[in-house]
Amino acid sequence: MRTFDLAPLYRSAIGFDRLAQLLNEQRADAQPSYPPYNIELVSEDKYRIVMALAGFSREEIDIITERDSLHVTGRKQKEGGERTFLHRGIAARDFEQRFQLANHVKVTGATFENGMLTIDLVREVPEALKPRKIEIGSGSDSISGATVSTLEQRQAA
């Protein structure tokens, strides 16, 4: 059984509709296995995608980031002459690979060397969204104490 009914999620959860939409899209569009790739966790907030692109040149590959997705496209240029293959094991065909990026994940660079495309990513969470510790003050540090001192300053002036 490979189908899931996500209707209960839509009824009882608020703000998770994007997650349910992603699950539906993944179910509908199975990821192609070409070209082969690895996704590595380099450190706590750094990631790397490595794709094996044998037969492609740097000019035939496009990398585009748009909102929360990364699109890697390869368009093989047509060769001039007709070739007859006795065995064709290198699949140098056009491809389009899409990766869904989490919030605050950005592409920092890409390199192409020896048929391997490496894309570096980093998660940069803004300071306002990072967890912060709230200090617990004593009873004399209350807001009413600050209000009284402000009133005293106004009366003295």
PDB file of N, CA, C and O in Angstrom, residues 1-3 15 36 55 57 59 66 78-79 87 91-92 127 130 134 138 142 152:
ATOM      1  N   MET A   1       0.847  -1.176   0.000  1.00  0.00           N
ATOM      2  CA  MET A   1       0.000   0.000   0.000  1.00  0.00           C
ATOM      3  C   MET A   1       0.890   1.235   0.000  1.00  0.00           C
ATOM      4  O   MET A   1       1.637   1.475   0.928  1.00  0.00           O
ATOM      5  N   ARG A   2       0.828   2.023  -1.059  1.00  0.00           N
ATOM      6  CA  ARG A   2       1.690   3.183  -1.203  1.00  0.00           C
ATOM      7  C   ARG A   2       0.923   4.489  -1.226  1.00  0.00           C
ATOM      8  O   ARG A   2       1.461   5.521  -1.546  1.00  0.00           O
ATOM      9  N   THR A   3      -0.362   4.456  -0.909  1.00  0.00           N
ATOM     10  CA  THR A   3      -1.140   5.692  -0.898  1.00  0.00           C
ATOM     11  C   THR A   3      -1.520   6.032   0.533  1.00  0.00           C
ATOM     12  O   THR A   3      -1.755   5.153   1.350  1.00  0.00           O
ATOM     13  N   GLY A  15      -1.569  25.295   9.489  1.00  0.00           N
ATOM     14  CA  GLY A  15      -0.240  25.722   9.086  1.00  0.00           C
ATOM     15  C   GLY A  15       0.627  24.610   8.529  1.00  0.00           C
ATOM     16  O   GLY A  15       1.761  24.841   8.143  1.00  0.00           O
ATOM     17  N   PRO A  36      22.639   9.864 -10.978  1.00  0.00           N
ATOM     18  CA  PRO A  36      22.827   9.470  -9.572  1.00  0.00           C
ATOM     19  C   PRO A  36      23.415  10.621  -8.762  1.00  0.00           C
ATOM     20  O   PRO A  36      24.198  11.428  -9.281  1.00  0.00           O
ATOM     21  N   GLY A  55      30.011  12.678 -19.120  1.00  0.00           N
ATOM     22  CA  GLY A  55      29.692  13.056 -20.491  1.00  0.00           C
ATOM     23  C   GLY A  55      29.177  14.473 -20.650  1.00  0.00           C
ATOM     24  O   GLY A  55      29.002  14.938 -21.773  1.00  0.00           O
ATOM     25  N   SER A  57      29.462  18.685 -20.078  1.00  0.00           N
ATOM     26  CA  SER A  57      30.431  19.753 -19.864  1.00  0.00           C
ATOM     27  C   SER A  57      29.786  20.815 -18.966  1.00  0.00           C
ATOM     28  O   SER A  57      28.571  20.823 -18.765  1.00  0.00           O
ATOM     29  N   GLU A  59      29.193  23.864 -19.564  1.00  0.00           N
ATOM     30  CA  GLU A  59      28.266  24.717 -20.302  1.00  0.00           C
ATOM     31  C   GLU A  59      26.889  24.074 -20.490  1.00  0.00           C
ATOM     32  O   GLU A  59      25.922  24.759 -20.796  1.00  0.00           O
ATOM     33  N   GLU A  66      15.141  28.877  -6.666  1.00  0.00           N
ATOM     34  CA  GLU A  66      13.918  29.676  -6.703  1.00  0.00           C
ATOM     35  C   GLU A  66      13.137  29.379  -5.433  1.00  0.00           C
ATOM     36  O   GLU A  66      12.723  28.246  -5.224  1.00  0.00           O
ATOM     37  N   LYS A  78      23.689  18.297 -29.201  1.00  0.00           N
ATOM     38  CA  LYS A  78      23.675  17.267 -30.240  1.00  0.00           C
ATOM     39  C   LYS A  78      25.047  17.177 -30.899  1.00  0.00           C
ATOM     40  O   LYS A  78      25.657  18.193 -31.232  1.00  0.00           O
ATOM     41  N   GLU A  79      25.503  15.962 -31.085  1.00  0.00           N
ATOM     42  CA  GLU A  79      26.799  15.750 -31.726  1.00  0.00           C
ATOM     43  C   GLU A  79      26.624  15.759 -33.235  1.00  0.00           C
ATOM     44  O   GLU A  79      25.570  15.391 -33.750  1.00  0.00           O
ATOM     45  N   HIS A  87      27.502  -1.030 -27.479  1.00  0.00           N
ATOM     46  CA  HIS A  87      26.976  -1.027 -26.112  1.00  0.00           C
ATOM     47  C   HIS A  87      26.989   0.418 -25.641  1.00  0.00           C
ATOM     48  O   HIS A  87      27.994   1.109 -25.774  1.00  0.00           O
ATOM     49  N   ALA A  91      24.784   7.006 -19.921  1.00  0.00           N
ATOM     50  CA  ALA A  91      23.509   7.643 -20.282  1.00  0.00           C
ATOM     51  C   ALA A  91      23.688   9.151 -20.307  1.00  0.00           C
ATOM     52  O   ALA A  91      23.477   9.825 -19.312  1.00  0.00           O
ATOM     53  N   ALA A  92      24.109   9.669 -21.438  1.00  0.00           N
ATOM     54  CA  ALA A  92      24.308  11.116 -21.574  1.00  0.00           C
ATOM     55  C   ALA A  92      23.046  11.730 -22.162  1.00  0.00           C
ATOM     56  O   ALA A  92      23.031  12.240 -23.264  1.00  0.00           O
ATOM     57  N   GLU A 127      18.924  35.612  13.360  1.00  0.00           N
ATOM     58  CA  GLU A 127      19.026  35.731  14.821  1.00  0.00           C
ATOM     59  C   GLU A 127      17.659  35.832  15.485  1.00  0.00           C
ATOM     60  O   GLU A 127      17.442  35.304  16.569  1.00  0.00           O
ATOM     61  N   LYS A 130      16.257  32.324  16.073  1.00  0.00           N
ATOM     62  CA  LYS A 130      17.003  31.368  16.890  1.00  0.00           C
ATOM     63  C   LYS A 130      16.433  31.349  18.304  1.00  0.00           C
ATOM     64  O   LYS A 130      15.935  32.361  18.799  1.00  0.00           O
ATOM     65  N   ILE A 134      15.466  33.290  28.241  1.00  0.00           N
ATOM     66  CA  ILE A 134      14.880  34.414  28.963  1.00  0.00           C
ATOM     67  C   ILE A 134      15.314  34.300  30.418  1.00  0.00           C
ATOM     68  O   ILE A 134      15.068  33.293  31.075  1.00  0.00           O
ATOM     69  N   SER A 138      14.109  38.821  39.762  1.00  0.00           N
ATOM     70  CA  SER A 138      13.528  38.743  41.100  1.00  0.00           C
ATOM     71  C   SER A 138      12.317  39.663  41.173  1.00  0.00           C
ATOM     72  O   SER A 138      12.040  40.419  40.251  1.00  0.00           O
ATOM     73  N   SER A 142      10.492  43.963  38.782  1.00  0.00           N
ATOM     74  CA  SER A 142       9.230  43.897  38.035  1.00  0.00           C
ATOM     75  C   SER A 142       8.972  45.182  37.264  1.00  0.00           C
ATOM     76  O   SER A 142       9.600  46.209  37.491  1.00  0.00           O
ATOM     77  N   GLU A 152       8.807  58.835  39.442  1.00  0.00           N
ATOM     78  CA  GLU A 152       9.620  59.638  40.330  1.00  0.00           C
ATOM     79  C   GLU A 152      10.508  60.596  39.553  1.00  0.00           C
ATOM     80  O   GLU A 152      10.693  61.743  39.932  1.00  0.00           O
TER      81      GLU A 152
END
